[in-house]
Each structure stands twice: as structure tokens, then as C-alpha cells.
PDB file of C-alpha atoms in Angstrom:
ATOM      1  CA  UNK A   1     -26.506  34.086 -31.238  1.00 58.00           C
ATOM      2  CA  UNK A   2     -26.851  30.295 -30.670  1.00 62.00           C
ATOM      3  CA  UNK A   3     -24.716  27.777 -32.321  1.00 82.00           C
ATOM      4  CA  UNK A   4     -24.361  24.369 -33.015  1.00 91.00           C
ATOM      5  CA  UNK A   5     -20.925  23.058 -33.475  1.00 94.00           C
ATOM      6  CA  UNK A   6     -20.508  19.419 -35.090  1.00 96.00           C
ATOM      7  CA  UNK A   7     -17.661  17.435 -35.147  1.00 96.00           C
ATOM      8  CA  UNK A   8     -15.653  16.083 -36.964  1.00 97.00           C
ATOM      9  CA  UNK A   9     -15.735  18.507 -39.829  1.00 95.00           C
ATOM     10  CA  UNK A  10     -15.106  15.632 -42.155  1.00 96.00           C
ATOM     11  CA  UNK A  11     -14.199  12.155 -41.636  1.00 96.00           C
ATOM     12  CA  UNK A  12     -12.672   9.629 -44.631  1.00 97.00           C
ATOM     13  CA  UNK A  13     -13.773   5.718 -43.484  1.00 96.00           C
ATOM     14  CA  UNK A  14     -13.479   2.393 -45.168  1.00 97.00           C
ATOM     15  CA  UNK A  15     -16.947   0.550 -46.286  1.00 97.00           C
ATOM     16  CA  UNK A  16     -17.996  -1.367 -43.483  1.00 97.00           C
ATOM     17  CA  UNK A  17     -16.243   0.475 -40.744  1.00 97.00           C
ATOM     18  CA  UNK A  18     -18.466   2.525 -37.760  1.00 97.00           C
ATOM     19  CA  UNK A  19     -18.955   5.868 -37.914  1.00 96.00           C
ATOM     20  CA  UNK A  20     -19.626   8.474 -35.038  1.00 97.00           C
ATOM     21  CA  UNK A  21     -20.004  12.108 -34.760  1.00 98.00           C
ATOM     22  CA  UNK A  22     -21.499  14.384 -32.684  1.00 97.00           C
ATOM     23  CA  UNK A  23     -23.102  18.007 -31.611  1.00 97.00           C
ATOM     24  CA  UNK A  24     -23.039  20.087 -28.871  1.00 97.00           C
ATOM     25  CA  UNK A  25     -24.634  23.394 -28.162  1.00 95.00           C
ATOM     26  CA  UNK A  26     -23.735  25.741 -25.363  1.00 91.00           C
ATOM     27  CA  UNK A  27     -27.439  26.411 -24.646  1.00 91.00           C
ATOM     28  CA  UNK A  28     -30.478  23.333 -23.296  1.00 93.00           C
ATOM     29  CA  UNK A  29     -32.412  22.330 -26.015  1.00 93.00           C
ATOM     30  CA  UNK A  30     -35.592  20.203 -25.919  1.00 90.00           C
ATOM     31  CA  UNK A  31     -35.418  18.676 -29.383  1.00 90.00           C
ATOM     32  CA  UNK A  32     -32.538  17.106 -31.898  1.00 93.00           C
ATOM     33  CA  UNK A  33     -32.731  16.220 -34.985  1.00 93.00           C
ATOM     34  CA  UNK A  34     -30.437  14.470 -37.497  1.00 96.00           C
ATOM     35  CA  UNK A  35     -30.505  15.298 -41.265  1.00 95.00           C
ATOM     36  CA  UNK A  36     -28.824  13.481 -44.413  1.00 97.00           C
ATOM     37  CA  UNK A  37     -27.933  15.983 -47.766  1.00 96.00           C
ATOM     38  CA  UNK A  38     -27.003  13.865 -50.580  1.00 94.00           C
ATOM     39  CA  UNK A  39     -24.964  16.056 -53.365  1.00 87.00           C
ATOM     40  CA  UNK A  40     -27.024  18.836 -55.057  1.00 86.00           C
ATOM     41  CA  UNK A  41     -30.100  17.550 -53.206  1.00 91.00           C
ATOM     42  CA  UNK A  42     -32.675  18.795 -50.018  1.00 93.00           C
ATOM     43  CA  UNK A  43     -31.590  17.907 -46.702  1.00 94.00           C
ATOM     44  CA  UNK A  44     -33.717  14.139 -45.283  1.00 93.00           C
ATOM     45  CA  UNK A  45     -34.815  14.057 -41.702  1.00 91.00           C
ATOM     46  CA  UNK A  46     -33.104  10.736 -40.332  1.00 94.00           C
ATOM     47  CA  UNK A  47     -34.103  10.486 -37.124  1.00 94.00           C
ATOM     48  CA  UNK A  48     -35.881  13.056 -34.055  1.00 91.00           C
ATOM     49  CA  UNK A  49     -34.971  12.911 -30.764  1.00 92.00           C
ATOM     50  CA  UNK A  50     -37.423  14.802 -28.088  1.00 89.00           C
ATOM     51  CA  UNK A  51     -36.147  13.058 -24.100  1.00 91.00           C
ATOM     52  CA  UNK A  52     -32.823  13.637 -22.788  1.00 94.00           C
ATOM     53  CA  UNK A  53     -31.231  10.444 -22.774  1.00 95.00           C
ATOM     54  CA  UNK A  54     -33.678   9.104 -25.089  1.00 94.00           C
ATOM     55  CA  UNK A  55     -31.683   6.731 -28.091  1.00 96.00           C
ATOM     56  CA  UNK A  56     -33.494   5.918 -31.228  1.00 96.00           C
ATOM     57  CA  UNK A  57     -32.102   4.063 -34.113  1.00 96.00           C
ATOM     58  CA  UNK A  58     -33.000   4.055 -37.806  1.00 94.00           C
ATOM     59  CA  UNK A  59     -31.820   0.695 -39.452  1.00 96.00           C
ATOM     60  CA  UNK A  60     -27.755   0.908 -39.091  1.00 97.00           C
ATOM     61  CA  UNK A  61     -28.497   4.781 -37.655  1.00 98.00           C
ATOM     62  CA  UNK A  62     -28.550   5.302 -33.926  1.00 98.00           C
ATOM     63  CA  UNK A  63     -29.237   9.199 -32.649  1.00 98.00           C
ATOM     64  CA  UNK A  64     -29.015  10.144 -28.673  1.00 98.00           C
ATOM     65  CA  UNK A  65     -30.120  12.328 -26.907  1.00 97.00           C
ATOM     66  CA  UNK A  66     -27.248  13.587 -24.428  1.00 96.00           C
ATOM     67  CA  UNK A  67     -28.421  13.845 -21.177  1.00 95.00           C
ATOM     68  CA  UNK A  68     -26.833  17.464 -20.321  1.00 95.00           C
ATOM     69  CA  UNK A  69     -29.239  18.385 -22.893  1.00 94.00           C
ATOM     70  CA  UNK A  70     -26.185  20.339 -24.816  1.00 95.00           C
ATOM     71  CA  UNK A  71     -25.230  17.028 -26.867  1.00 97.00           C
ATOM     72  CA  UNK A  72     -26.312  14.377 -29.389  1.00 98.00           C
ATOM     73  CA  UNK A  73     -24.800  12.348 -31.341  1.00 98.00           C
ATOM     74  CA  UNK A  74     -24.967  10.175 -34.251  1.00 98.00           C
ATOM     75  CA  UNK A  75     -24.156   6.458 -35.045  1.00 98.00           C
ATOM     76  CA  UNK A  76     -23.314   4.554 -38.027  1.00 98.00           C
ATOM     77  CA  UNK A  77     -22.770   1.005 -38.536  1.00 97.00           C
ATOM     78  CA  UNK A  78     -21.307  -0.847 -40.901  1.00 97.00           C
ATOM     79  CA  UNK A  79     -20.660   2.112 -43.219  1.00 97.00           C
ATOM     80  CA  UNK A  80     -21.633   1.618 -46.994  1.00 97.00           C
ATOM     81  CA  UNK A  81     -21.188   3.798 -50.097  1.00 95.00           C
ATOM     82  CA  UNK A  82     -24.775   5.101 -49.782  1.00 95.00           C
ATOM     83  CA  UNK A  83     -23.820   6.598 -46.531  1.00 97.00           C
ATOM     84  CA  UNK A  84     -21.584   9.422 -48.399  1.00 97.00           C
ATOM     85  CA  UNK A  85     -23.189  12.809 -47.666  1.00 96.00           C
ATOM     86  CA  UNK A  86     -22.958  15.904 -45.448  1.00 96.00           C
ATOM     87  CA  UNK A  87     -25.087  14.868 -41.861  1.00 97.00           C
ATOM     88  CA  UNK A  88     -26.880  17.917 -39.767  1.00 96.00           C
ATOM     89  CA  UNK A  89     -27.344  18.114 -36.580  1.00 95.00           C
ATOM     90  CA  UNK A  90     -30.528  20.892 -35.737  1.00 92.00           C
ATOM     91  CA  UNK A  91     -32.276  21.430 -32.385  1.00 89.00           C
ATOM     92  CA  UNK A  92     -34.883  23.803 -30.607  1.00 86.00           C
ATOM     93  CA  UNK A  93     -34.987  25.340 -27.213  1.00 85.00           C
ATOM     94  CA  UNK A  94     -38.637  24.799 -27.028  1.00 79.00           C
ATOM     95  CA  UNK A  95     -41.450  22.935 -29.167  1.00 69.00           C
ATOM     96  CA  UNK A  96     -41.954  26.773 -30.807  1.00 72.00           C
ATOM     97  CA  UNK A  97     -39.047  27.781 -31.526  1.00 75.00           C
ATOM     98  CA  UNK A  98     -37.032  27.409 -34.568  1.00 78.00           C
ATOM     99  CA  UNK A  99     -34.950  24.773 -35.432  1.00 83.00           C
ATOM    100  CA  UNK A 100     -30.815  26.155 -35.610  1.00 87.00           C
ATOM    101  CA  UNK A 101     -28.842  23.819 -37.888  1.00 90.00           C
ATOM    102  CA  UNK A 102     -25.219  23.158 -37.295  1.00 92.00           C
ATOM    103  CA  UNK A 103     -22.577  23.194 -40.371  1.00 93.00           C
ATOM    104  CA  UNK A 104     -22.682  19.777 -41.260  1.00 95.00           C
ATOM    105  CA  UNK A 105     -20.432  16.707 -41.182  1.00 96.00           C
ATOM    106  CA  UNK A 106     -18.950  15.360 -44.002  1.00 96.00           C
ATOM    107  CA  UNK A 107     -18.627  11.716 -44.498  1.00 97.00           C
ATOM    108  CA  UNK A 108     -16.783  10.121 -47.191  1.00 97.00           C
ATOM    109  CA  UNK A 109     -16.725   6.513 -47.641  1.00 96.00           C
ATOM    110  CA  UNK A 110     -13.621   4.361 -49.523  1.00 93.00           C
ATOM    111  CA  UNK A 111     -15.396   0.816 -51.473  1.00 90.00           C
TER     112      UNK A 111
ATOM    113  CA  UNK B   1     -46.060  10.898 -55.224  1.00 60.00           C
ATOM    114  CA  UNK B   2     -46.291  13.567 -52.229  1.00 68.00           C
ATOM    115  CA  UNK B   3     -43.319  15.905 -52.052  1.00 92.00           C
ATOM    116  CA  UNK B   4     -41.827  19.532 -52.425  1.00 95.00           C
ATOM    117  CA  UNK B   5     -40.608  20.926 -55.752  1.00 96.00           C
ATOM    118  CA  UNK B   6     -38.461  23.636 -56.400  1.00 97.00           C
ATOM    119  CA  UNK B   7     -37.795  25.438 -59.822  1.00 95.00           C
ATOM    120  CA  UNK B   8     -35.939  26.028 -61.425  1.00 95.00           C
ATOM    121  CA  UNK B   9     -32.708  24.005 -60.309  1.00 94.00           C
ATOM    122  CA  UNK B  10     -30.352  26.174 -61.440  1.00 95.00           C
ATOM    123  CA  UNK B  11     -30.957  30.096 -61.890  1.00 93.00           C
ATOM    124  CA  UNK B  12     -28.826  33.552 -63.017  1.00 91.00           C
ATOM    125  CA  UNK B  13     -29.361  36.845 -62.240  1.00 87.00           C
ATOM    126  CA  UNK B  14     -28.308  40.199 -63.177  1.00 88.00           C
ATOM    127  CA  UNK B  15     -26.887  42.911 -61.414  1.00 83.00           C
ATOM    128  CA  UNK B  16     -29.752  44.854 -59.976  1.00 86.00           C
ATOM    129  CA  UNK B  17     -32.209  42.265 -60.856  1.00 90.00           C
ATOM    130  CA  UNK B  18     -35.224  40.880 -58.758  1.00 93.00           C
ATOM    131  CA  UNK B  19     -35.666  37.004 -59.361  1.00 94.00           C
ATOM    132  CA  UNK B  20     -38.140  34.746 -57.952  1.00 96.00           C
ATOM    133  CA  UNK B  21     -37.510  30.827 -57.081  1.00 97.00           C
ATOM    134  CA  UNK B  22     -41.088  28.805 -56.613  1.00 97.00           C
ATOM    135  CA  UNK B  23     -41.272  26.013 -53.987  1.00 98.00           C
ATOM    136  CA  UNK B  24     -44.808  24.330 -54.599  1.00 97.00           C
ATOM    137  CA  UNK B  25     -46.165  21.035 -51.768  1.00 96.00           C
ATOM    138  CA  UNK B  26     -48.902  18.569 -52.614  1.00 95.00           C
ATOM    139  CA  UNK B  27     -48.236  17.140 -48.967  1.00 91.00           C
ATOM    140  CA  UNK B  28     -50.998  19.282 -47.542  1.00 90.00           C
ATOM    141  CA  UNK B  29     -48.432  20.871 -45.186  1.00 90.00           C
ATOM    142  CA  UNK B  30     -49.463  23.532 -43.319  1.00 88.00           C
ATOM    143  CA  UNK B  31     -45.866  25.487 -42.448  1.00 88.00           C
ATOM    144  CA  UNK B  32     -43.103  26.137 -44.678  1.00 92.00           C
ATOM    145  CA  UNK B  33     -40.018  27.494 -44.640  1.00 93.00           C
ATOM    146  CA  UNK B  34     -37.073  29.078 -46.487  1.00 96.00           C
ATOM    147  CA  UNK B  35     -33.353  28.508 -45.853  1.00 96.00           C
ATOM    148  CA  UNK B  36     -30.034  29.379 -47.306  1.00 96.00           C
ATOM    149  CA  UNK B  37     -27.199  27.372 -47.468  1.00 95.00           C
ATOM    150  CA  UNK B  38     -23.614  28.500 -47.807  1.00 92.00           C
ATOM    151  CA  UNK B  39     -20.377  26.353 -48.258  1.00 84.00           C
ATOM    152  CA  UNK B  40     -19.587  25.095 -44.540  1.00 78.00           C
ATOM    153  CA  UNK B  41     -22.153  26.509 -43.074  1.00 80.00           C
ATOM    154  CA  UNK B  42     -25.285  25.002 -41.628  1.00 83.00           C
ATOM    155  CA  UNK B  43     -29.069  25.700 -42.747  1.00 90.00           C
ATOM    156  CA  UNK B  44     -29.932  29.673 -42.209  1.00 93.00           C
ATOM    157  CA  UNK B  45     -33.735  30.561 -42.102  1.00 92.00           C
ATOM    158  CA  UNK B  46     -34.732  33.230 -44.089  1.00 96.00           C
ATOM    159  CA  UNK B  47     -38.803  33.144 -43.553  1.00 95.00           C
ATOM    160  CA  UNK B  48     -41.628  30.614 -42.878  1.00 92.00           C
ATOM    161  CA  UNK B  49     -44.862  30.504 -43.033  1.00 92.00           C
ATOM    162  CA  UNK B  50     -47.249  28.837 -40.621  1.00 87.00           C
ATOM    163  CA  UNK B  51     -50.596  29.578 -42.700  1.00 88.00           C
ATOM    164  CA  UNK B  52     -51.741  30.684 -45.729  1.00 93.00           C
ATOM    165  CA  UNK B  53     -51.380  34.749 -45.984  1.00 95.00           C
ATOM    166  CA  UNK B  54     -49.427  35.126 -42.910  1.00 93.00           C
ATOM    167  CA  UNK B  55     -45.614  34.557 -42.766  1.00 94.00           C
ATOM    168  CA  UNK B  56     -42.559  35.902 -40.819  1.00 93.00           C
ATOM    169  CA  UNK B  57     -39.211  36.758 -40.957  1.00 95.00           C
ATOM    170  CA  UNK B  58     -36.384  34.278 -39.838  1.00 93.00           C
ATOM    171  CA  UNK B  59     -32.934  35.137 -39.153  1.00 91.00           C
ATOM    172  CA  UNK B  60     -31.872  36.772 -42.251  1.00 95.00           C
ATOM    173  CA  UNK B  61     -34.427  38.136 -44.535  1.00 96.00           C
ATOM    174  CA  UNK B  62     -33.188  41.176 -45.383  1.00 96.00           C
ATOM    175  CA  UNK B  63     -33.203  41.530 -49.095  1.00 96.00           C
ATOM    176  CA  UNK B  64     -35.808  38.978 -49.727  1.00 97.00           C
ATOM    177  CA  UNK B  65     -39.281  38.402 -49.595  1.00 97.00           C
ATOM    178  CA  UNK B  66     -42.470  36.070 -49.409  1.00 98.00           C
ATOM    179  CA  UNK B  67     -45.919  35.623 -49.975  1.00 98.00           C
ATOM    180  CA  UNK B  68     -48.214  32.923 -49.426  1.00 97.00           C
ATOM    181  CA  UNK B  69     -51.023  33.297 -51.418  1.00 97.00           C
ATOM    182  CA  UNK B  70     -52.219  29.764 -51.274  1.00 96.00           C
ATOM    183  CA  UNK B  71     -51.128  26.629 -49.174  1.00 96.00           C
ATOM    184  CA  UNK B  72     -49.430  24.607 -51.840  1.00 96.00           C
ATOM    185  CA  UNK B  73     -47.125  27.649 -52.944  1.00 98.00           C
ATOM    186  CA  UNK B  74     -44.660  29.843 -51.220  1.00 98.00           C
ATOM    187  CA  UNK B  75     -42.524  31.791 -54.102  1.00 98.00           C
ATOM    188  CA  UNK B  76     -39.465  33.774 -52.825  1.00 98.00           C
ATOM    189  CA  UNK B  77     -38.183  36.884 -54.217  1.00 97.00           C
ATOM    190  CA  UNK B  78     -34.754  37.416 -54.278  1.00 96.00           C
ATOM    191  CA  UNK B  79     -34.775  41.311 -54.911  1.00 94.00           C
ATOM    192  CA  UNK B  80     -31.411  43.998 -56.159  1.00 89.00           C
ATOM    193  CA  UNK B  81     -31.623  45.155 -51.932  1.00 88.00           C
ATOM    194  CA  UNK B  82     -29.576  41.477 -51.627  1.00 89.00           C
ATOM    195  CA  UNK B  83     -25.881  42.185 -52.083  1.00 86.00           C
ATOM    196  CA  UNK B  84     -24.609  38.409 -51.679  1.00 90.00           C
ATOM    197  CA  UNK B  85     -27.177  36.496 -53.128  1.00 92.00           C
ATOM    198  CA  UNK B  86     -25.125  33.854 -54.563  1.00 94.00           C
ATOM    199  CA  UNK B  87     -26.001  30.548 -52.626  1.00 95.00           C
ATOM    200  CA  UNK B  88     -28.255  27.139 -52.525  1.00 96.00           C
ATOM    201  CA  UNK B  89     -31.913  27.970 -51.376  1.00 97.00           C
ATOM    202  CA  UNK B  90     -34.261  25.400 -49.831  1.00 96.00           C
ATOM    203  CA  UNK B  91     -37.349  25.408 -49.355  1.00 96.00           C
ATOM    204  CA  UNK B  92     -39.022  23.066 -46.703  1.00 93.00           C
ATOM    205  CA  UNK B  93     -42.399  21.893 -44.865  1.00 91.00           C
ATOM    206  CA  UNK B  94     -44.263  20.265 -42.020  1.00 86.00           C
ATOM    207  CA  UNK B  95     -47.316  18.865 -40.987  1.00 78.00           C
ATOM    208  CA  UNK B  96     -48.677  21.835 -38.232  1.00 64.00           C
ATOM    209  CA  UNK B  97     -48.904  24.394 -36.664  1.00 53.00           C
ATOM    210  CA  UNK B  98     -47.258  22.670 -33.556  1.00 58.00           C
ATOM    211  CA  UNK B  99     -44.806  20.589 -35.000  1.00 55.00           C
ATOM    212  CA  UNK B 100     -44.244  23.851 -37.608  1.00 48.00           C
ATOM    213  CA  UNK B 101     -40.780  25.695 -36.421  1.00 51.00           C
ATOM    214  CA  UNK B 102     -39.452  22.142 -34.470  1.00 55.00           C
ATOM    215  CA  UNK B 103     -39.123  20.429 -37.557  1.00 69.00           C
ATOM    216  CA  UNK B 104     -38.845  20.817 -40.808  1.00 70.00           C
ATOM    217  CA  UNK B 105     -40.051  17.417 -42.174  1.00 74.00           C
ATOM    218  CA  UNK B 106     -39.773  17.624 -45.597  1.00 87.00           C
ATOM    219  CA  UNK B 107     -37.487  19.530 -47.852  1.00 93.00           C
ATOM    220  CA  UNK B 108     -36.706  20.247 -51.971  1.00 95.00           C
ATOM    221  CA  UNK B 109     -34.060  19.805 -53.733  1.00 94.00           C
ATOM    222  CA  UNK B 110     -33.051  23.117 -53.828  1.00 96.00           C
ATOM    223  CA  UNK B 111     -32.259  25.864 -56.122  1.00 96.00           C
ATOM    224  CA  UNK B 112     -28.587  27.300 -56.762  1.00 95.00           C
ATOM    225  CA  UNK B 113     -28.622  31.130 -57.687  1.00 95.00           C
ATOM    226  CA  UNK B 114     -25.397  32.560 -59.077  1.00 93.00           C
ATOM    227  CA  UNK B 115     -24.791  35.938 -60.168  1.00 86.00           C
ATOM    228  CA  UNK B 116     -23.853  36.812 -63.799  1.00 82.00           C
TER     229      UNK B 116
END
């Protein structure tokens, strides 16, 4: 079946440092989305991306869409400790089907 | 405030046993959705519902089940037929029908079900 692979697996930064990570797919989708789990907690939508090539930003979060369609990735600057959590990448094929998560990128971030 | 809740947070069951987990939404959502979540492993769908007494099976339902009875509530039944129920379920929502299986807006905070 589809899959969503995200990389890095887990990443280790100092505060204030930028973070980047990304997703590909080996099928076209039409929509990504980036997620946010905080410890023992429901997954937050951060940011929704529906154009390839389209680049949206959320305060210090930036999200693109790649323009293969296979690809987005995820921006952070200026890490702080807030920013600790396990990020998901998701996306669709079309605007009816459902959303396939990938398994999450854990970021850890040293004060 | 507007939001999902899940109950309880934490939850046991028996060998053999049936439990039930309740995700309730004042956010006037129409679709909603269930997912597992393993260690490592993204989100897995187990059903959704788009409407109130209609809902569908996602990618691994075997073992459970759903009902949606009204619009605020959709309860699911872990039953005895699921041999590895030990995980974190969440339950989630959005706005429509169109926007319904593209993205699920809002979730809970999840339940973790261990086996005794």
C-alpha cells in the first residue's frame, strides 16, 4: 500500500538552531499536511498545503509543497523548547480520499 | 471552549473482553474519524464517519467497531475478535463532508488501552 517515509527519524538540536525535515511519497498527492503531537496528547494540524510549489509559513513554521508532487517539507526557525514533539507529515491523492500519515519525526531540543 | 474529548485517558482490559472508548465534539463537525497509533509508526485509520448513522471502514477495522448514533458522539468498541489491541487511540474531526477524509482538523487527546 502507500507510504509516507519522513526523515530524519529523530533529530537532537540546540535552542535557537533551524530545524528541517522532510517527506516523500512514491505516489502524486494533491494535499500535505503537517501535524505537531506533544507527549501523551492528540496530534495539532500546523499547517495545509493544497498547490505544488505552494510555501506557507506558520509564525517560525514554513511547510512546502514539493513541486514533483512526491515531497514536502518542513521548516523551523529558531528552535525553542516548546518545539519538542513528534511532527507528521499526512497527504491525499485526491480531495476524497483519505489522509495516510507518515511515522513521525522526532525533535528534541537541548536549553 | 469547542473541542474533542476522549474518555477515559487511560483504560484495561481483560482477556476476552469487549471495551468501549467514547470520543464526544461540541465543534459541530460533521466527519470523524478513528486512528491507532503504534510506537514508530504513523496514524492508522480504523473508521470514520461522514454523517450521523452512516460510517465506514478504514484501513484496519477488523476487530473493532462503530456507531454513530448522534453527531456529537462516535463510541468505539474494541471487541475479544482484536488480538493486539494494546495501543494509543485517537479520535478526530472536521468541518464537512468535502474537507471530511483530506483533513482531519481537530483531534483528542487520546486514549491508551493496555491489556491486563
Amino acid at each position: 500500500g502507500q507510504q509516507l517515509n519522513q526523515s530524519p527519524q529523530s533529530m537532537f538540536i540546540q535552542e535557537g538552531e533551524d530545524v528541517s525535515m522532510n517527506c516523500t511519497s512514491s505516489s502524486i498527492f494533491n494535499t500535505w499536511l503537517w501535524y505537531k503531537q506533544d507527549p501523551g496528547e492528540g496530534p495539532v494540524l500546523l499547517i495545509a498545503l493544497y498547490k505544488a510549489g505552494e510555501l506557507t509559513s506558520n509564525g517560525r513554521l514554513t511547510a512546502q509543497f514539493g513541486i514533483t508532487r512526491k515531497d514536502s517539507f518542513l521548516n523551523i526557525s529558531a528552535s525553542i523548547p516548546s518545539d519538542v514533539g513528534i511532527y507528521f507529515c499526512a497527504g491525499s491523492k485526491t480531495s476524497y480520499d483519505k489522509v495516510i500519515f507518515g511515522p513521525g519525526t522526532s525533535l528534541s531540543v537541548i536549553p | 471552549d469547542g473541542g474533542i474529548t476522549q474518555s477515559p485517558k487511560y483504560l484495561f482490559r481483560k482477556e476476552g473482553q469487549n471495551v468501549t472508548l467514547s470520543c464526544e465534539q461540541n465543534l459541530n463537525h460533521d466527519a470523524m474519524y478513528w486512528y491507532r497509533q503504534d510506537p514508530g509508526q504513523g496514524l492508522r485509520l480504523i473508521y470514520y464517519s461522514q454523517i450521523v448513522n452512516d460510517f465506514q471502514k478504514g484501513d484496519i477495522a477488523e476487530g473493532y467497531s462503530v456507531s454513530r448514533e448522534k453527531k456529537e458522539s462516535f463510541p468505539l468498541t474494541v471487541t475479544s475478535a482484536q488480538k493486539n489491541p494494546t495501543a494509543f487511540y485517537l479520535c478526530a474531526s472536521s468541518i464537512d463532508l468535502v474537507s471530511g477524509l483530506n483533513q482531519p482538523q481537530h483531534f483528542g487527546d487520546g486514549t491508551r488501552l493496555s491489556i491486563l
